């Protein structure tokens, strides 16, 4: 399936950086923790602005479904969503984006509970030794009891993986998990972010690792400085145009919908990551694609680029339904070799 129709290009193509201004900042929706420095906090405000812009732009397109060929094509590509009598697939996509909007604008009535906490590292989990004194839900030592006594069957090597105990002073609880050579979540090269909505972490926690604020991380494609800061070239892979905001957007979907409703519980992979895999989910696993966060972030990004195109000469928007298309222009696609679509 194709991502965009080809359209006329009469002059140099440019991005119109008309990102909307929003009164909300990161503190509207999250309780930002002390491990986030001032530079990171400023970027978090930008992430809120850009995420709202992406969601707003896509929702406006969905609202104009009957007259917008591109939004219809993108809904089909990313979610296998066609217009039906009940219109349920499209309503599901709309509802997820509505939830993102409402949450980031501080409408907490729909979500209940306290503001989730936002951390800029995973250092609030501290590794403990099995022989260390156990602590109770108030953080006080439990007399004559070690951590091994608390978790007699959960520590050590299980299914070939060494299990470690971590303690959080913030939540007064333990986490038993495997890690890599003593490195916890954000210390591992390719990890960007994670949402913890488990029952013993209340309020829920979003961790944005320091790497999520960087432009180049491990094996991930390089990210752009801001939404629309890089002008696409003809047929450029959408993976190469990802703003750093997308990691935050992805995790906000986990926060507002819950991990149980956004992951393939008990399956491998747990999620489909990256634009090519999002396209694969849209074509092969449409029902799950409407839960998968990366389908939403790349769906909105692709449509945002379409809506923010202009002719450089007269400023008029390109008409995908125009009869005189002239030179064909390949808009950003997830694949290295996008298929050729005749006019």
Short mmCIF file of C-alpha atoms in Angstrom, two decimals:
data_model
loop_
_atom_site.label_atom_id
_atom_site.label_comp_id
_atom_site.label_asym_id
_atom_site.label_seq_id
_atom_site.Cartn_x
_atom_site.Cartn_y
_atom_site.Cartn_z
CA UNK A 1 0.00 0.00 0.00
CA UNK A 2 1.23 3.49 -0.74
CA UNK A 3 1.61 6.17 1.86
CA UNK A 4 0.94 9.31 -0.18
CA UNK A 5 -0.39 10.12 -3.61
CA UNK A 6 2.09 11.77 -5.94
CA UNK A 7 1.44 15.44 -6.55
CA UNK A 8 2.56 18.30 -8.75
CA UNK A 9 5.77 20.07 -7.81
CA UNK A 10 6.22 23.38 -9.65
CA UNK A 11 8.97 24.80 -7.47
CA UNK A 12 11.16 24.02 -4.47
CA UNK A 13 9.20 22.22 -1.75
CA UNK A 14 9.19 23.65 1.73
CA UNK A 15 7.82 22.90 5.18
CA UNK A 16 5.51 25.50 6.62
CA UNK A 17 6.49 25.66 10.29
CA UNK A 18 3.13 26.83 11.58
CA UNK A 19 3.05 24.73 14.73
CA UNK A 20 0.15 25.85 16.89
CA UNK A 21 0.79 27.59 20.18
CA UNK A 22 -0.67 25.87 23.22
CA UNK A 23 -0.98 27.15 26.76
CA UNK A 24 -0.28 23.70 28.19
CA UNK A 25 3.19 22.76 29.33
CA UNK A 26 4.51 19.47 30.67
CA UNK A 27 3.30 20.30 34.18
CA UNK A 28 -0.30 20.34 32.94
CA UNK A 29 -0.30 16.58 32.53
CA UNK A 30 2.71 15.17 34.42
CA UNK A 31 4.33 15.56 37.81
CA UNK A 32 7.87 16.19 36.59
CA UNK A 33 10.50 14.79 38.97
CA UNK A 34 13.72 16.34 40.19
CA UNK A 35 15.97 14.24 37.95
CA UNK A 36 14.84 16.33 34.94
CA UNK A 37 17.17 19.29 34.40
CA UNK A 38 16.13 22.69 33.05
CA UNK A 39 17.13 21.90 29.47
CA UNK A 40 15.12 18.68 29.54
CA UNK A 41 12.11 20.47 31.03
CA UNK A 42 12.19 23.01 28.19
CA UNK A 43 12.27 20.18 25.66
CA UNK A 44 9.39 18.46 27.44
CA UNK A 45 7.27 21.59 26.92
CA UNK A 46 8.18 21.41 23.22
CA UNK A 47 7.21 17.73 23.13
CA UNK A 48 3.76 18.63 24.48
CA UNK A 49 3.31 21.36 21.86
CA UNK A 50 4.43 19.14 18.99
CA UNK A 51 2.41 16.11 20.12
CA UNK A 52 -0.73 18.23 20.32
CA UNK A 53 0.00 19.64 16.86
CA UNK A 54 0.36 16.13 15.41
CA UNK A 55 -2.84 14.91 17.09
CA UNK A 56 -4.83 18.04 16.19
CA UNK A 57 -3.78 17.88 12.54
CA UNK A 58 -4.74 14.21 12.21
CA UNK A 59 -8.08 14.70 13.99
CA UNK A 60 -8.95 17.57 11.67
CA UNK A 61 -8.22 15.29 8.72
CA UNK A 62 -10.38 12.49 10.15
CA UNK A 63 -13.17 15.02 10.61
CA UNK A 64 -12.96 15.76 6.90
CA UNK A 65 -12.79 12.07 5.95
CA UNK A 66 -15.22 12.19 3.00
CA UNK A 67 -13.35 15.03 1.28
CA UNK A 68 -9.75 14.15 2.14
CA UNK A 69 -8.24 11.47 -0.06
CA UNK A 70 -4.94 11.49 1.83
CA UNK A 71 -6.46 10.90 5.28
CA UNK A 72 -8.49 8.01 3.84
CA UNK A 73 -5.37 6.49 2.33
CA UNK A 74 -3.34 6.90 5.52
CA UNK A 75 -6.07 5.38 7.70
CA UNK A 76 -6.16 2.39 5.39
CA UNK A 77 -2.37 2.08 5.28
CA UNK A 78 -1.66 2.34 9.01
CA UNK A 79 -4.82 0.85 10.50
CA UNK A 80 -6.60 -1.10 7.75
CA UNK A 81 -9.45 1.32 8.48
CA UNK A 82 -12.14 1.78 5.86
CA UNK A 83 -15.39 3.64 6.17
CA UNK A 84 -18.09 1.17 7.24
CA UNK A 85 -21.68 1.48 8.36
CA UNK A 86 -20.65 1.44 12.01
CA UNK A 87 -17.35 3.22 11.26
CA UNK A 88 -15.77 1.50 14.28
CA UNK A 89 -12.12 1.25 13.09
CA UNK A 90 -11.98 4.98 12.35
CA UNK A 91 -13.73 5.82 15.60
CA UNK A 92 -11.11 3.78 17.48
CA UNK A 93 -8.30 5.84 15.93
CA UNK A 94 -10.16 9.06 16.70
CA UNK A 95 -10.76 8.02 20.31
CA UNK A 96 -7.07 7.29 20.96
CA UNK A 97 -6.03 10.68 19.57
CA UNK A 98 -8.82 12.37 21.54
CA UNK A 99 -7.45 10.76 24.70
CA UNK A 100 -3.98 12.11 23.95
CA UNK A 101 -5.41 15.60 23.42
CA UNK A 102 -7.51 15.55 26.57
CA UNK A 103 -4.69 14.23 28.72
CA UNK A 104 -2.10 16.76 27.55
CA UNK A 105 -4.60 19.61 27.98
CA UNK A 106 -5.12 18.65 31.61
CA UNK A 107 -8.58 17.07 31.33
CA UNK A 108 -7.99 14.54 34.08
CA UNK A 109 -11.66 13.63 34.65
CA UNK A 110 -11.50 11.03 31.90
CA UNK A 111 -8.45 9.32 33.42
CA UNK A 112 -8.87 9.51 37.19
CA UNK A 113 -6.16 9.09 39.78
CA UNK A 114 -3.16 11.31 40.37
CA UNK A 115 -0.96 12.89 37.74
CA UNK A 116 1.53 10.32 36.51
CA UNK A 117 5.13 11.04 37.40
CA UNK A 118 7.66 11.78 34.69
CA UNK A 119 11.30 10.86 35.29
CA UNK A 120 14.29 11.70 33.12
CA UNK A 121 16.30 8.67 34.24
CA UNK A 122 15.80 5.26 35.85
CA UNK A 123 18.06 6.05 38.82
CA UNK A 124 15.08 6.13 41.21
CA UNK A 125 15.31 2.33 41.11
CA UNK A 126 18.34 1.31 43.16
CA UNK A 127 19.80 -2.18 43.00
CA UNK A 128 19.80 -4.17 46.24
CA UNK A 129 21.61 -7.37 47.18
CA UNK A 130 19.60 -10.48 48.15
CA UNK A 131 21.36 -10.44 51.54
CA UNK A 132 20.31 -6.82 52.27
CA UNK A 133 17.72 -6.19 54.96
CA UNK A 134 14.20 -6.15 53.54
CA UNK A 135 12.08 -2.98 53.77
CA UNK A 136 8.34 -2.65 54.30
CA UNK A 137 5.79 -0.42 52.50
CA UNK A 138 6.89 2.49 54.70
CA UNK A 139 10.55 1.98 53.84
CA UNK A 140 11.38 0.67 57.30
CA UNK A 141 13.61 -2.39 57.83
CA UNK A 142 11.77 -5.67 58.46
CA UNK A 143 13.42 -7.31 61.51
CA UNK A 144 15.39 -10.47 60.78
CA UNK A 145 14.32 -10.62 57.13
CA UNK A 146 16.41 -10.25 53.99
CA UNK A 147 15.31 -9.50 50.45
CA UNK A 148 15.96 -13.16 49.61
CA UNK A 149 13.51 -14.10 52.36
CA UNK A 150 10.87 -11.87 50.73
CA UNK A 151 11.42 -13.32 47.25
CA UNK A 152 12.65 -16.89 47.78
CA UNK A 153 11.71 -18.11 44.28
CA UNK A 154 12.16 -14.93 42.23
CA UNK A 155 15.87 -14.19 42.58
CA UNK A 156 18.82 -15.99 41.04
CA UNK A 157 18.85 -17.46 37.53
CA UNK A 158 15.39 -18.09 36.10
CA UNK A 159 14.93 -19.35 32.54
CA UNK A 160 18.58 -18.61 31.88
CA UNK A 161 18.40 -14.97 33.06
CA UNK A 162 19.84 -13.54 36.25
CA UNK A 163 17.14 -11.77 38.29
CA UNK A 164 17.99 -8.73 40.41
CA UNK A 165 16.14 -6.80 43.10
CA UNK A 166 15.63 -3.03 42.84
CA UNK A 167 14.10 -0.74 45.47
CA UNK A 168 12.33 2.58 44.92
CA UNK A 169 12.30 5.09 47.76
CA UNK A 170 9.68 7.05 45.82
CA UNK A 171 7.19 4.19 45.75
CA UNK A 172 8.43 2.12 48.69
CA UNK A 173 8.34 -1.05 46.63
CA UNK A 174 10.60 -3.64 45.01
CA UNK A 175 11.06 -4.55 41.38
CA UNK A 176 12.47 -7.96 40.44
CA UNK A 177 13.81 -8.00 36.91
CA UNK A 178 16.64 -9.24 34.72
CA UNK A 179 19.08 -6.69 33.36
CA UNK A 180 22.18 -6.67 31.22
CA UNK A 181 25.47 -7.05 33.11
CA UNK A 182 24.23 -4.96 36.03
CA UNK A 183 22.91 -2.18 33.80
CA UNK A 184 19.38 -1.02 34.56
CA UNK A 185 16.92 0.31 31.99
CA UNK A 186 18.34 3.68 30.93
CA UNK A 187 21.92 2.37 31.13
CA UNK A 188 21.22 0.01 28.21
CA UNK A 189 22.28 1.56 24.91
CA UNK A 190 19.10 1.37 22.80
CA UNK A 191 16.50 2.05 25.50
CA UNK A 192 14.67 5.36 25.12
CA UNK A 193 11.62 5.29 27.38
CA UNK A 194 9.20 3.07 29.28
CA UNK A 195 5.83 3.45 31.01
CA UNK A 196 5.22 1.62 34.29
CA UNK A 197 1.53 1.28 35.12
CA UNK A 198 1.86 -1.76 37.36
CA UNK A 199 -0.33 -1.91 40.45
CA UNK A 200 2.53 -1.23 42.89
CA UNK A 201 3.56 1.95 41.05
CA UNK A 202 0.89 4.52 41.88
CA UNK A 203 0.80 7.12 40.52
CA UNK A 204 2.04 5.56 37.31
CA UNK A 205 5.47 6.50 36.02
CA UNK A 206 6.84 7.48 32.63
CA UNK A 207 10.61 7.24 32.26
CA UNK A 208 12.19 9.24 29.45
CA UNK A 209 15.83 8.18 29.43
CA UNK A 210 18.48 10.85 28.84
CA UNK A 211 18.97 9.26 25.41
CA UNK A 212 15.41 10.20 24.41
CA UNK A 213 16.47 13.86 24.36
CA UNK A 214 19.41 13.14 22.02
CA UNK A 215 19.45 13.20 18.23
CA UNK A 216 21.44 9.98 17.72
CA UNK A 217 21.00 6.92 19.93
CA UNK A 218 22.54 3.49 19.42
CA UNK A 219 21.02 1.63 16.48
CA UNK A 220 18.00 3.94 16.21
CA UNK A 221 17.59 6.13 13.09
CA UNK A 222 18.79 9.68 13.73
CA UNK A 223 16.09 12.05 14.96
CA UNK A 224 15.47 15.61 13.86
CA UNK A 225 15.74 18.54 16.24
CA UNK A 226 12.06 19.49 16.07
CA UNK A 227 8.87 18.73 14.16
CA UNK A 228 9.32 20.05 10.61
CA UNK A 229 12.90 21.22 11.20
CA UNK A 230 14.19 19.06 8.33
CA UNK A 231 12.85 19.43 4.80
CA UNK A 232 12.10 16.07 3.18
CA UNK A 233 13.77 15.12 -0.06
CA UNK A 234 11.98 13.35 -2.90
CA UNK A 235 10.69 9.99 -1.57
CA UNK A 236 12.70 10.23 1.66
CA UNK A 237 12.18 7.47 4.22
CA UNK A 238 9.89 8.73 6.98
CA UNK A 239 12.11 6.97 9.53
CA UNK A 240 14.76 9.62 8.77
CA UNK A 241 12.38 12.48 9.59
CA UNK A 242 11.42 11.51 13.13
CA UNK A 243 11.46 14.41 15.59
CA UNK A 244 12.47 13.57 19.15
CA UNK A 245 8.84 14.22 20.11
CA UNK A 246 7.75 10.83 18.76
CA UNK A 247 9.22 8.95 21.74
CA UNK A 248 7.20 11.11 24.14
CA UNK A 249 4.05 10.76 21.97
CA UNK A 250 4.49 6.97 21.90
CA UNK A 251 4.69 6.78 25.70
CA UNK A 252 1.74 9.13 26.24
CA UNK A 253 -0.39 6.59 24.35
CA UNK A 254 0.76 3.92 26.81
CA UNK A 255 -0.08 6.27 29.69
CA UNK A 256 -3.61 7.15 28.54
CA UNK A 257 -4.61 3.72 27.22
CA UNK A 258 -2.63 1.43 29.54
CA UNK A 259 0.04 -1.13 28.67
CA UNK A 260 -2.50 -3.96 28.67
CA UNK A 261 -4.41 -2.18 25.90
CA UNK A 262 -1.43 -1.14 23.80
CA UNK A 263 0.75 -4.24 23.76
CA UNK A 264 0.45 -7.77 22.38
CA UNK A 265 0.34 -9.40 25.79
CA UNK A 266 2.08 -12.77 25.80
CA UNK A 267 3.25 -12.41 22.20
CA UNK A 268 6.50 -11.64 20.45
CA UNK A 269 7.12 -8.89 19.53
CA UNK A 270 5.30 -7.16 22.35
CA UNK A 271 4.91 -4.10 20.13
CA UNK A 272 5.67 -3.15 16.55
CA UNK A 273 8.40 -0.50 16.63
CA UNK A 274 9.40 1.80 13.80
CA UNK A 275 7.65 2.95 10.69
CA UNK A 276 8.17 -0.14 8.48
CA UNK A 277 6.82 -2.46 11.20
CA UNK A 278 3.88 -0.11 11.74
CA UNK A 279 3.03 -0.46 8.06
CA UNK A 280 3.33 -4.23 8.36
CA UNK A 281 0.96 -4.21 11.33
CA UNK A 282 -1.51 -2.11 9.36
CA UNK A 283 -1.61 -4.65 6.55
CA UNK A 284 -1.26 -7.95 8.47
CA UNK A 285 -2.63 -7.27 11.96
CA UNK A 286 -5.11 -4.43 11.53
CA UNK A 287 -6.94 -5.03 14.80
CA UNK A 288 -3.73 -4.68 16.82
CA UNK A 289 -2.45 -1.79 14.68
CA UNK A 290 -5.23 0.31 16.25
CA UNK A 291 -3.62 -0.31 19.64
CA UNK A 292 0.06 -0.06 18.65
CA UNK A 293 1.54 3.36 19.61
CA UNK A 294 3.97 3.58 16.68
CA UNK A 295 1.10 3.24 14.21
CA UNK A 296 -0.35 6.42 15.67
CA UNK A 297 2.85 8.42 15.81
CA UNK A 298 3.83 7.64 12.21
CA UNK A 299 0.26 8.02 10.94
CA UNK A 300 0.09 11.51 12.41
CA UNK A 301 3.62 12.41 11.28
CA UNK A 302 2.99 11.38 7.68
CA UNK A 303 -0.26 13.31 7.55
CA UNK A 304 1.36 16.34 9.22
CA UNK A 305 3.97 16.48 6.46
CA UNK A 306 1.21 16.33 3.86
CA UNK A 307 -0.72 19.19 5.47
CA UNK A 308 2.41 21.36 5.85
CA UNK A 309 3.44 21.39 2.21
CA UNK A 310 3.34 24.50 0.01
CA UNK A 311 4.42 25.72 -3.36
CA UNK A 312 7.38 28.00 -2.87
CA UNK A 313 6.26 30.34 -5.67
CA UNK A 314 2.68 31.31 -4.81
CA UNK A 315 2.05 29.68 -1.42
CA UNK A 316 -0.96 27.69 -2.63
CA UNK A 317 -1.50 24.17 -1.35
CA UNK A 318 -1.03 21.28 -3.73
CA UNK A 319 -4.22 19.61 -4.93
CA UNK A 320 -3.91 15.79 -4.86
CA UNK A 321 -7.05 15.52 -6.97
CA UNK A 322 -5.89 18.04 -9.58
CA UNK A 323 -6.09 17.06 -13.23
CA UNK A 324 -2.70 18.55 -14.17
CA UNK A 325 -0.18 16.93 -11.85
CA UNK A 326 2.90 17.53 -13.96
CA UNK A 327 6.08 16.36 -12.19
CA UNK A 328 5.42 13.64 -9.64
CA UNK A 329 6.77 14.11 -6.14
CA UNK A 330 7.23 11.20 -3.73
CA UNK A 331 6.28 12.32 -0.25
CA UNK A 332 8.06 10.72 2.71
CA UNK A 333 7.50 6.99 2.90
CA UNK A 334 8.43 4.27 5.39
CA UNK A 335 10.06 2.04 2.82
CA UNK A 336 13.42 2.34 1.16
CA UNK A 337 11.87 1.80 -2.29
CA UNK A 338 8.35 3.22 -2.38
CA UNK A 339 6.24 1.84 -5.19
CA UNK A 340 5.53 3.96 -8.24
CA UNK A 341 1.92 5.01 -8.42
CA UNK A 342 0.62 6.34 -11.73
CA UNK A 343 -1.19 9.71 -11.73
#
